[in-house]
PDB file of C-alpha atoms in Angstrom:
ATOM      1  CA  MET A  21      15.619  16.642   0.023  1.00  0.00           C
ATOM      2  CA  LYS A  22      12.676  14.264  -0.360  1.00  0.00           C
ATOM      3  CA  ASN A  23      11.625  12.386  -3.189  1.00  0.00           C
ATOM      4  CA  GLY A  24       7.847  13.292  -3.861  1.00  0.00           C
ATOM      5  CA  TYR A  25       6.689   9.888  -2.588  1.00  0.00           C
ATOM      6  CA  GLU A  26       8.124  10.641   1.186  1.00  0.00           C
ATOM      7  CA  VAL A  27       6.236  13.881   0.520  1.00  0.00           C
ATOM      8  CA  MET A  28       2.921  12.663   0.197  1.00  0.00           C
ATOM      9  CA  LEU A  29       3.207  10.279   3.492  1.00  0.00           C
ATOM     10  CA  LEU A  30       3.788  13.412   5.641  1.00  0.00           C
ATOM     11  CA  VAL A  31       0.940  14.876   4.044  1.00  0.00           C
ATOM     12  CA  SER A  32      -0.525  11.664   5.500  1.00  0.00           C
ATOM     13  CA  LEU A  33       1.392  11.876   8.839  1.00  0.00           C
ATOM     14  CA  CYS A  34       0.279  15.343   9.321  1.00  0.00           C
ATOM     15  CA  SER A  35      -3.215  14.122   9.285  1.00  0.00           C
ATOM     16  CA  LEU A  36      -3.316  10.710  11.899  1.00  0.00           C
ATOM     17  CA  SER A  37      -1.254  13.827  14.164  1.00  0.00           C
ATOM     18  CA  GLY A  38      -2.959  17.188  13.890  1.00  0.00           C
ATOM     19  CA  CYS A  39      -5.120  18.190  11.188  1.00  0.00           C
ATOM     20  CA  GLY A  40      -7.610  16.251  12.875  1.00  0.00           C
ATOM     21  CA  PRO A  41     -10.612  14.527  10.600  1.00  0.00           C
ATOM     22  CA  SER A  42     -12.381  17.121   9.891  1.00  0.00           C
ATOM     23  CA  SER A  43      -9.587  18.557   7.676  1.00  0.00           C
ATOM     24  CA  SER A  44      -8.417  18.438   4.729  1.00  0.00           C
ATOM     25  CA  VAL A  45      -5.710  17.898   2.823  1.00  0.00           C
ATOM     26  CA  PRO A  46      -2.941  20.257   2.620  1.00  0.00           C
ATOM     27  CA  SER A  47      -2.023  21.315  -1.352  1.00  0.00           C
ATOM     28  CA  ASP A  48       1.660  20.975  -2.047  1.00  0.00           C
ATOM     29  CA  GLY A  49       0.833  23.859  -4.706  1.00  0.00           C
ATOM     30  CA  GLN A  50       0.714  20.693  -7.646  1.00  0.00           C
ATOM     31  CA  SER A  51      -1.378  20.411  -9.659  1.00  0.00           C
ATOM     32  CA  THR A  52      -2.035  16.964 -11.098  1.00  0.00           C
ATOM     33  CA  THR A  53      -4.212  17.626 -13.374  1.00  0.00           C
ATOM     34  CA  ARG A  54      -2.947  16.173 -17.519  1.00  0.00           C
ATOM     35  CA  ALA A  55      -2.439  18.487 -19.142  1.00  0.00           C
ATOM     36  CA  ASP A  56      -5.389  17.825 -21.367  1.00  0.00           C
ATOM     37  CA  GLU A  57      -7.388  18.633 -18.317  1.00  0.00           C
ATOM     38  CA  ALA A  58      -8.650  22.232 -17.975  1.00  0.00           C
ATOM     39  CA  PRO A  59     -10.081  22.950 -14.031  1.00  0.00           C
ATOM     40  CA  GLN A  60     -13.718  23.648 -14.454  1.00  0.00           C
ATOM     41  CA  VAL A  61     -16.699  24.297 -12.116  1.00  0.00           C
ATOM     42  CA  SER A  62     -18.773  22.289 -11.023  1.00  0.00           C
ATOM     43  CA  GLY A  63     -21.750  22.356  -9.013  1.00  0.00           C
ATOM     44  CA  LEU A  64     -20.674  19.494  -6.421  1.00  0.00           C
ATOM     45  CA  SER A  65     -19.266  21.213  -3.154  1.00  0.00           C
ATOM     46  CA  GLY A  66     -19.199  18.624   0.642  1.00  0.00           C
ATOM     47  CA  THR A  67     -16.804  17.174   1.526  1.00  0.00           C
ATOM     48  CA  ILE A  68     -15.177  13.331   1.952  1.00  0.00           C
ATOM     49  CA  GLU A  69     -13.059  11.506   4.648  1.00  0.00           C
ATOM     50  CA  VAL A  70     -11.543   8.651   3.048  1.00  0.00           C
ATOM     51  CA  THR A  71      -9.846   6.178   5.864  1.00  0.00           C
ATOM     52  CA  GLY A  72      -7.121   3.063   6.156  1.00  0.00           C
ATOM     53  CA  SER A  73      -4.762   1.416   4.059  1.00  0.00           C
ATOM     54  CA  SER A  74      -1.514   2.959   3.797  1.00  0.00           C
ATOM     55  CA  THR A  75      -0.714   1.065   0.638  1.00  0.00           C
ATOM     56  CA  ILE A  76      -3.666   3.138  -1.073  1.00  0.00           C
ATOM     57  CA  ALA A  77      -3.344   6.325   1.138  1.00  0.00           C
ATOM     58  CA  PRO A  78      -0.707   8.269  -1.133  1.00  0.00           C
ATOM     59  CA  LEU A  79      -2.923   6.948  -4.318  1.00  0.00           C
ATOM     60  CA  MET A  80      -6.104   8.303  -3.072  1.00  0.00           C
ATOM     61  CA  MET A  81      -4.308  11.378  -1.716  1.00  0.00           C
ATOM     62  CA  GLU A  82      -3.219  12.226  -5.184  1.00  0.00           C
ATOM     63  CA  ILE A  83      -7.149  11.459  -6.537  1.00  0.00           C
ATOM     64  CA  GLY A  84      -8.721  13.375  -4.782  1.00  0.00           C
ATOM     65  CA  LYS A  85      -6.341  16.323  -5.612  1.00  0.00           C
ATOM     66  CA  ARG A  86      -7.341  15.667  -9.346  1.00  0.00           C
ATOM     67  CA  PHE A  87     -10.775  15.506  -8.411  1.00  0.00           C
ATOM     68  CA  GLU A  88     -10.944  18.951  -6.362  1.00  0.00           C
ATOM     69  CA  SER A  89      -8.619  19.908  -8.873  1.00  0.00           C
ATOM     70  CA  LEU A  90     -12.378  19.815 -11.273  1.00  0.00           C
ATOM     71  CA  HIS A  91     -14.586  20.609  -8.843  1.00  0.00           C
ATOM     72  CA  PRO A  92     -13.103  23.184  -6.228  1.00  0.00           C
ATOM     73  CA  ALA A  93     -16.097  22.746  -3.888  1.00  0.00           C
ATOM     74  CA  VAL A  94     -15.006  19.356  -2.687  1.00  0.00           C
ATOM     75  CA  ARG A  95     -12.685  18.287  -0.293  1.00  0.00           C
ATOM     76  CA  ILE A  96     -11.154  15.011   0.028  1.00  0.00           C
ATOM     77  CA  ASN A  97      -9.625  13.927   3.654  1.00  0.00           C
ATOM     78  CA  VAL A  98      -7.418  10.826   3.748  1.00  0.00           C
ATOM     79  CA  GLN A  99      -5.683   9.613   6.936  1.00  0.00           C
ATOM     80  CA  MET A 100      -3.748   6.282   7.612  1.00  0.00           C
ATOM     81  CA  GLY A 101      -4.383   3.593   9.982  1.00  0.00           C
ATOM     82  CA  GLY A 102      -4.149   0.110   8.250  1.00  0.00           C
ATOM     83  CA  SER A 103      -6.966  -1.433   6.224  1.00  0.00           C
ATOM     84  CA  SER A 104      -8.858  -2.653   9.430  1.00  0.00           C
ATOM     85  CA  ARG A 105      -8.943   1.589  10.713  1.00  0.00           C
ATOM     86  CA  GLY A 106     -11.056   1.579   6.465  1.00  0.00           C
ATOM     87  CA  ILE A 107     -13.117  -1.436   7.677  1.00  0.00           C
ATOM     88  CA  GLY A 108     -13.968  -0.544  11.383  1.00  0.00           C
ATOM     89  CA  ASP A 109     -14.643   3.166  10.237  1.00  0.00           C
ATOM     90  CA  ALA A 110     -16.895   2.865   6.974  1.00  0.00           C
ATOM     91  CA  ARG A 111     -19.336   0.067   9.038  1.00  0.00           C
ATOM     92  CA  GLN A 112     -18.992   3.286  12.156  1.00  0.00           C
ATOM     93  CA  GLY A 113     -19.925   5.970   9.347  1.00  0.00           C
ATOM     94  CA  LEU A 114     -16.776   7.819  10.716  1.00  0.00           C
ATOM     95  CA  ALA A 115     -15.550   7.865   7.408  1.00  0.00           C
ATOM     96  CA  GLU A 116     -17.351   7.801   4.260  1.00  0.00           C
ATOM     97  CA  ILE A 117     -15.287   5.511   2.319  1.00  0.00           C
ATOM     98  CA  GLY A 118     -12.364   3.393   4.154  1.00  0.00           C
ATOM     99  CA  MET A 119      -9.154   1.827   1.914  1.00  0.00           C
ATOM    100  CA  VAL A 120      -8.760  -1.934   2.616  1.00  0.00           C
ATOM    101  CA  SER A 121      -5.577  -3.029   0.656  1.00  0.00           C
ATOM    102  CA  ARG A 122      -6.605  -7.134  -0.025  1.00  0.00           C
ATOM    103  CA  ASP A 123      -8.999  -8.819  -0.754  1.00  0.00           C
ATOM    104  CA  LEU A 124     -12.794  -8.998   1.296  1.00  0.00           C
ATOM    105  CA  LYS A 125     -12.928 -11.510   4.032  1.00  0.00           C
ATOM    106  CA  SER A 126     -16.191 -13.257   3.268  1.00  0.00           C
ATOM    107  CA  ASP A 127     -17.118 -11.270   6.765  1.00  0.00           C
ATOM    108  CA  GLU A 128     -17.178  -8.509   5.538  1.00  0.00           C
ATOM    109  CA  ALA A 129     -20.108  -9.397   2.758  1.00  0.00           C
ATOM    110  CA  ASP A 130     -22.024  -6.346   4.655  1.00  0.00           C
ATOM    111  CA  LEU A 131     -19.425  -3.133   2.928  1.00  0.00           C
ATOM    112  CA  LYS A 132     -19.919  -2.516  -0.926  1.00  0.00           C
ATOM    113  CA  HIS A 133     -16.140  -2.537  -2.137  1.00  0.00           C
ATOM    114  CA  PHE A 134     -14.849  -1.103  -5.552  1.00  0.00           C
ATOM    115  CA  ALA A 135     -11.227  -1.884  -6.529  1.00  0.00           C
ATOM    116  CA  ILE A 136      -9.201   0.726  -8.379  1.00  0.00           C
ATOM    117  CA  ALA A 137      -5.668  -1.719  -9.040  1.00  0.00           C
ATOM    118  CA  ARG A 138      -3.886  -4.042  -8.254  1.00  0.00           C
ATOM    119  CA  ASP A 139      -0.517  -4.979  -6.569  1.00  0.00           C
ATOM    120  CA  GLY A 140       1.561  -7.484  -4.710  1.00  0.00           C
ATOM    121  CA  VAL A 141       3.331  -8.336  -1.603  1.00  0.00           C
ATOM    122  CA  CYS A 142       7.473  -8.509  -1.577  1.00  0.00           C
ATOM    123  CA  MET A 143      10.671  -9.340   0.416  1.00  0.00           C
ATOM    124  CA  ILE A 144      12.957  -6.648   0.769  1.00  0.00           C
ATOM    125  CA  VAL A 145      16.115  -6.699   1.813  1.00  0.00           C
ATOM    126  CA  HIS A 146      18.929  -4.172   1.966  1.00  0.00           C
ATOM    127  CA  ALA A 147      21.187  -3.063  -1.508  1.00  0.00           C
ATOM    128  CA  GLU A 148      24.002  -4.448  -0.370  1.00  0.00           C
ATOM    129  CA  ASN A 149      22.788  -8.062   0.600  1.00  0.00           C
ATOM    130  CA  PRO A 150      24.476 -10.147  -1.999  1.00  0.00           C
ATOM    131  CA  LEU A 151      21.094 -12.463  -2.663  1.00  0.00           C
ATOM    132  CA  SER A 152      18.618 -11.729  -5.113  1.00  0.00           C
ATOM    133  CA  GLU A 153      16.143 -14.665  -4.658  1.00  0.00           C
ATOM    134  CA  LEU A 154      14.182 -16.778  -1.638  1.00  0.00           C
ATOM    135  CA  ASN A 155      12.271 -20.024  -1.839  1.00  0.00           C
ATOM    136  CA  ARG A 156       9.034 -20.120   0.389  1.00  0.00           C
ATOM    137  CA  ASN A 157      10.819 -22.293   2.693  1.00  0.00           C
ATOM    138  CA  GLN A 158      13.559 -20.048   3.820  1.00  0.00           C
ATOM    139  CA  VAL A 159      11.340 -17.797   4.220  1.00  0.00           C
ATOM    140  CA  ILE A 160       9.588 -19.753   6.469  1.00  0.00           C
ATOM    141  CA  ASP A 161      12.643 -20.924   8.322  1.00  0.00           C
ATOM    142  CA  ILE A 162      13.824 -16.648   8.411  1.00  0.00           C
ATOM    143  CA  TYR A 163      10.127 -15.269  10.215  1.00  0.00           C
ATOM    144  CA  THR A 164      10.513 -18.662  12.123  1.00  0.00           C
ATOM    145  CA  ARG A 165      13.774 -18.352  13.300  1.00  0.00           C
ATOM    146  CA  LYS A 166      14.674 -21.339  12.389  1.00  0.00           C
ATOM    147  CA  VAL A 167      17.645 -19.812  10.104  1.00  0.00           C
ATOM    148  CA  ALA A 168      18.802 -16.860  12.317  1.00  0.00           C
ATOM    149  CA  ASN A 169      22.247 -15.472  10.131  1.00  0.00           C
ATOM    150  CA  TRP A 170      22.655 -14.711   6.636  1.00  0.00           C
ATOM    151  CA  LYS A 171      25.401 -17.599   5.769  1.00  0.00           C
ATOM    152  CA  ASP A 172      23.264 -19.898   5.974  1.00  0.00           C
ATOM    153  CA  LEU A 173      21.344 -18.894   3.192  1.00  0.00           C
ATOM    154  CA  GLY A 174      24.627 -18.489   0.820  1.00  0.00           C
ATOM    155  CA  GLY A 175      25.061 -14.756   2.149  1.00  0.00           C
ATOM    156  CA  THR A 176      27.801 -12.975   4.417  1.00  0.00           C
ATOM    157  CA  ASP A 177      27.839 -13.531   7.698  1.00  0.00           C
ATOM    158  CA  GLY A 178      25.191 -11.935  10.627  1.00  0.00           C
ATOM    159  CA  LYS A 179      22.487 -11.857  12.564  1.00  0.00           C
ATOM    160  CA  ILE A 180      19.309 -12.002  10.259  1.00  0.00           C
ATOM    161  CA  THR A 181      17.313  -8.871  11.580  1.00  0.00           C
ATOM    162  CA  VAL A 182      13.983  -9.438  10.982  1.00  0.00           C
ATOM    163  CA  VAL A 183      10.867  -6.942  10.624  1.00  0.00           C
ATOM    164  CA  ASN A 184       7.218  -7.888  10.365  1.00  0.00           C
ATOM    165  CA  LYS A 185       3.974  -5.829  10.570  1.00  0.00           C
ATOM    166  CA  ALA A 186       1.816  -4.925  12.833  1.00  0.00           C
ATOM    167  CA  GLU A 187      -1.082  -6.737  13.737  1.00  0.00           C
ATOM    168  CA  GLY A 188      -4.579  -4.843  12.041  1.00  0.00           C
ATOM    169  CA  ARG A 189      -2.053  -4.564   8.368  1.00  0.00           C
ATOM    170  CA  SER A 190      -3.582  -6.054   5.329  1.00  0.00           C
ATOM    171  CA  THR A 191       0.216  -7.210   4.011  1.00  0.00           C
ATOM    172  CA  LEU A 192       0.552  -8.882   7.267  1.00  0.00           C
ATOM    173  CA  GLU A 193      -1.947 -11.071   6.235  1.00  0.00           C
ATOM    174  CA  VAL A 194      -1.862 -11.164   3.222  1.00  0.00           C
ATOM    175  CA  PHE A 195       2.404 -12.413   3.530  1.00  0.00           C
ATOM    176  CA  LEU A 196       0.809 -14.764   6.059  1.00  0.00           C
ATOM    177  CA  ASP A 197      -2.021 -16.191   4.087  1.00  0.00           C
ATOM    178  CA  TYR A 198       0.485 -16.819   0.986  1.00  0.00           C
ATOM    179  CA  PHE A 199       3.568 -18.696   3.346  1.00  0.00           C
ATOM    180  CA  LYS A 200       0.439 -20.233   5.597  1.00  0.00           C
ATOM    181  CA  LEU A 201       1.489 -18.874   8.827  1.00  0.00           C
ATOM    182  CA  LYS A 202       0.258 -17.529  12.189  1.00  0.00           C
ATOM    183  CA  ALA A 203       1.078 -14.796  13.645  1.00  0.00           C
ATOM    184  CA  GLU A 204       2.365 -16.385  16.745  1.00  0.00           C
ATOM    185  CA  GLN A 205       4.771 -18.043  14.965  1.00  0.00           C
ATOM    186  CA  ILE A 206       6.783 -14.667  13.770  1.00  0.00           C
ATOM    187  CA  GLU A 207       9.715 -13.814  15.766  1.00  0.00           C
ATOM    188  CA  ALA A 208      10.577 -10.639  15.039  1.00  0.00           C
ATOM    189  CA  ASP A 209      13.303  -7.915  15.847  1.00  0.00           C
ATOM    190  CA  ILE A 210      11.385  -4.933  15.040  1.00  0.00           C
ATOM    191  CA  ILE A 211       7.666  -4.070  13.877  1.00  0.00           C
ATOM    192  CA  ILE A 212       6.472  -1.392  12.018  1.00  0.00           C
ATOM    193  CA  GLY A 213       3.400  -0.218  10.597  1.00  0.00           C
ATOM    194  CA  ASP A 214       2.910   1.148   6.934  1.00  0.00           C
ATOM    195  CA  ASN A 215       5.314   0.648   4.151  1.00  0.00           C
ATOM    196  CA  GLU A 216       7.036   3.275   4.511  1.00  0.00           C
ATOM    197  CA  GLN A 217       8.381   2.341   7.632  1.00  0.00           C
ATOM    198  CA  GLY A 218       9.241  -0.957   6.391  1.00  0.00           C
ATOM    199  CA  VAL A 219      11.481   0.663   3.551  1.00  0.00           C
ATOM    200  CA  LYS A 220      13.602   2.901   6.247  1.00  0.00           C
ATOM    201  CA  THR A 221      13.945   0.021   8.464  1.00  0.00           C
ATOM    202  CA  VAL A 222      15.366  -2.204   5.644  1.00  0.00           C
ATOM    203  CA  SER A 223      17.704   0.712   4.070  1.00  0.00           C
ATOM    204  CA  THR A 224      18.953   1.751   6.482  1.00  0.00           C
ATOM    205  CA  SER A 225      19.819  -1.774   8.416  1.00  0.00           C
ATOM    206  CA  PRO A 226      21.826  -4.365   5.904  1.00  0.00           C
ATOM    207  CA  SER A 227      20.984  -6.972   8.114  1.00  0.00           C
ATOM    208  CA  ALA A 228      16.922  -6.563   7.874  1.00  0.00           C
ATOM    209  CA  ILE A 229      14.785  -8.154   5.892  1.00  0.00           C
ATOM    210  CA  GLY A 230      10.889  -7.478   5.254  1.00  0.00           C
ATOM    211  CA  TYR A 231       7.910  -7.314   2.904  1.00  0.00           C
ATOM    212  CA  VAL A 232       6.212  -4.258   1.490  1.00  0.00           C
ATOM    213  CA  SER A 233       3.799  -3.469  -1.125  1.00  0.00           C
ATOM    214  CA  VAL A 234       5.502  -3.976  -4.478  1.00  0.00           C
ATOM    215  CA  GLY A 235       3.681  -0.603  -5.372  1.00  0.00           C
ATOM    216  CA  THR A 236       5.895   0.952  -2.757  1.00  0.00           C
ATOM    217  CA  ALA A 237       9.515  -0.868  -3.092  1.00  0.00           C
ATOM    218  CA  GLN A 238       9.906  -0.237  -6.925  1.00  0.00           C
ATOM    219  CA  PHE A 239       9.025   3.236  -6.332  1.00  0.00           C
ATOM    220  CA  ASP A 240      11.033   4.126  -3.651  1.00  0.00           C
ATOM    221  CA  LYS A 241      14.029   1.655  -5.483  1.00  0.00           C
ATOM    222  CA  ASP A 242      13.463   3.553  -8.223  1.00  0.00           C
ATOM    223  CA  ALA A 243      14.098   7.076  -6.851  1.00  0.00           C
ATOM    224  CA  GLY A 244      17.464   6.082  -5.398  1.00  0.00           C
ATOM    225  CA  VAL A 245      16.014   4.374  -1.916  1.00  0.00           C
ATOM    226  CA  PRO A 246      19.191   1.096  -1.111  1.00  0.00           C
ATOM    227  CA  ILE A 247      16.719  -1.560  -1.013  1.00  0.00           C
ATOM    228  CA  LYS A 248      16.653  -4.796  -3.205  1.00  0.00           C
ATOM    229  CA  LEU A 249      13.558  -6.889  -4.154  1.00  0.00           C
ATOM    230  CA  LEU A 250      13.545 -10.983  -4.061  1.00  0.00           C
ATOM    231  CA  SER A 251      12.569 -13.157  -6.679  1.00  0.00           C
ATOM    232  CA  ILE A 252      10.456 -15.642  -5.047  1.00  0.00           C
ATOM    233  CA  GLY A 253       9.655 -18.339  -6.501  1.00  0.00           C
ATOM    234  CA  GLY A 254      11.685 -18.028  -9.598  1.00  0.00           C
ATOM    235  CA  VAL A 255      10.048 -14.310  -9.888  1.00  0.00           C
ATOM    236  CA  ASP A 256      10.537 -11.010 -10.171  1.00  0.00           C
ATOM    237  CA  ALA A 257       8.836  -8.928  -8.179  1.00  0.00           C
ATOM    238  CA  THR A 258       7.755  -6.082 -10.664  1.00  0.00           C
ATOM    239  CA  VAL A 259       5.160  -4.149 -11.632  1.00  0.00           C
ATOM    240  CA  ALA A 260       5.797  -6.267 -14.481  1.00  0.00           C
ATOM    241  CA  THR A 261       5.105  -9.322 -13.385  1.00  0.00           C
ATOM    242  CA  VAL A 262       2.051  -8.015 -10.714  1.00  0.00           C
ATOM    243  CA  ALA A 263       0.573  -7.196 -14.143  1.00  0.00           C
ATOM    244  CA  ASP A 264       0.927  -9.863 -16.018  1.00  0.00           C
ATOM    245  CA  GLY A 265      -0.007 -12.305 -13.007  1.00  0.00           C
ATOM    246  CA  THR A 266       2.859 -14.567 -12.967  1.00  0.00           C
ATOM    247  CA  PHE A 267       4.292 -13.066  -9.321  1.00  0.00           C
ATOM    248  CA  PRO A 268       2.674 -14.897  -6.985  1.00  0.00           C
ATOM    249  CA  ILE A 269       1.993 -12.504  -4.027  1.00  0.00           C
ATOM    250  CA  SER A 270      -0.873 -10.550  -5.452  1.00  0.00           C
ATOM    251  CA  ARG A 271      -3.752  -8.585  -4.210  1.00  0.00           C
ATOM    252  CA  THR A 272      -6.537  -5.926  -5.125  1.00  0.00           C
ATOM    253  CA  LEU A 273      -6.717  -2.414  -3.621  1.00  0.00           C
ATOM    254  CA  ASN A 274     -10.643  -1.615  -3.108  1.00  0.00           C
ATOM    255  CA  LEU A 275     -12.285   0.960  -1.167  1.00  0.00           C
ATOM    256  CA  VAL A 276     -15.344   0.161   0.534  1.00  0.00           C
ATOM    257  CA  THR A 277     -17.972   1.808   1.510  1.00  0.00           C
ATOM    258  CA  LYS A 278     -20.967   1.124   3.984  1.00  0.00           C
ATOM    259  CA  ASP A 279     -24.032   0.971   1.284  1.00  0.00           C
ATOM    260  CA  GLU A 280     -24.002   2.154  -2.053  1.00  0.00           C
ATOM    261  CA  PRO A 281     -22.616   4.956  -2.471  1.00  0.00           C
ATOM    262  CA  THR A 282     -24.239   8.034  -4.224  1.00  0.00           C
ATOM    263  CA  GLY A 283     -24.273  12.419  -4.459  1.00  0.00           C
ATOM    264  CA  LEU A 284     -20.620  13.288  -4.094  1.00  0.00           C
ATOM    265  CA  VAL A 285     -19.281  10.398  -2.923  1.00  0.00           C
ATOM    266  CA  LYS A 286     -20.869   7.884  -5.893  1.00  0.00           C
ATOM    267  CA  GLN A 287     -19.517  11.194  -8.530  1.00  0.00           C
ATOM    268  CA  PHE A 288     -16.062  10.586  -6.404  1.00  0.00           C
ATOM    269  CA  VAL A 289     -15.852   6.784  -6.711  1.00  0.00           C
ATOM    270  CA  ASP A 290     -16.953   6.378 -10.061  1.00  0.00           C
ATOM    271  CA  PHE A 291     -13.814   8.931 -10.244  1.00  0.00           C
ATOM    272  CA  ALA A 292     -11.692   7.063  -8.512  1.00  0.00           C
ATOM    273  CA  THR A 293     -12.306   3.146 -10.308  1.00  0.00           C
ATOM    274  CA  SER A 294     -12.428   5.320 -14.021  1.00  0.00           C
ATOM    275  CA  PRO A 295      -9.900   5.603 -17.055  1.00  0.00           C
ATOM    276  CA  ASP A 296      -9.097   8.631 -15.945  1.00  0.00           C
ATOM    277  CA  VAL A 297      -7.077   8.290 -13.102  1.00  0.00           C
ATOM    278  CA  HIS A 298      -5.252   5.459 -14.839  1.00  0.00           C
ATOM    279  CA  ASP A 299      -1.977   7.734 -14.966  1.00  0.00           C
ATOM    280  CA  LEU A 300      -1.526   8.271 -11.296  1.00  0.00           C
ATOM    281  CA  VAL A 301      -2.073   4.417 -10.647  1.00  0.00           C
ATOM    282  CA  ARG A 302       1.382   3.692 -12.782  1.00  0.00           C
ATOM    283  CA  GLU A 303       3.119   6.786 -11.471  1.00  0.00           C
ATOM    284  CA  LEU A 304       2.649   5.468  -8.510  1.00  0.00           C
ATOM    285  CA  ALA A 305       3.441   1.230  -9.563  1.00  0.00           C
ATOM    286  CA  PHE A 306       0.394  -0.100  -8.966  1.00  0.00           C
ATOM    287  CA  VAL A 307      -1.315  -1.786 -12.167  1.00  0.00           C
ATOM    288  CA  PRO A 308      -4.407  -0.415 -13.564  1.00  0.00           C
ATOM    289  CA  LEU A 309      -7.351  -2.087 -13.892  1.00  0.00           C
ATOM    290  CA  GLU A 310      -9.128  -2.576 -16.677  1.00  0.00           C
ATOM    291  CA  ASN A 311     -12.662  -1.798 -17.213  1.00  0.00           C
TER     292      ASN A 311
END
């Protein structure tokens, strides 16, 4: 049986492969409106296109469904493609809102940005891997092929399968920045796109190592997916350590717009950054931001 998280991602993949840029995110028939909220008819109407980060997309789908339940004449369309797509689409007017799962760069200062949550990036291995921690130098050695066998790190004898993120993914940028690596230094066996592809690859290969969103990894592990989140520098990779600031690899999850939002877009951005969605942020294993 597919878990709820997988269903959300299948919905997003539908948007990418067949629904087209003007189609709305299909409903699964289950309202995400909280019990103390009654759907209400409002004067808002229209469609908002949201594209970009696969890390943020599942959260934005849930926020979008809640907003639609409060404003029945509004449709929020969410499509993935990586943070670089979110930046590009917002700049070119192909989407009203871009999703960017990292802090913005200096050359992106032309965009308006709105933080919606915090997340971390963690190393993951198969649940059967006996290791529970790696230090910074060990990760660098794995990804540059200075170490190619798990036994050299105290694990079981076997070739390490290196899983890396594709260019344009913000998780790759965060990883490279923290470990002070350049993309050309990495020698990968498998290149993946979104976080769920990374989790699936590692969960089906006891020899693999990859890196993904802490929120995604924690959510899937709690759902029974056979992965292990590795500690880095003696700090466990958990939502709690991201929240208290002790986990060393963290990032802000942002929405971006070309100009200062107005009208319907402003209403939605205000909603997505409000305490009204903090329960959804927590359910997806991210860290809410206190306003």
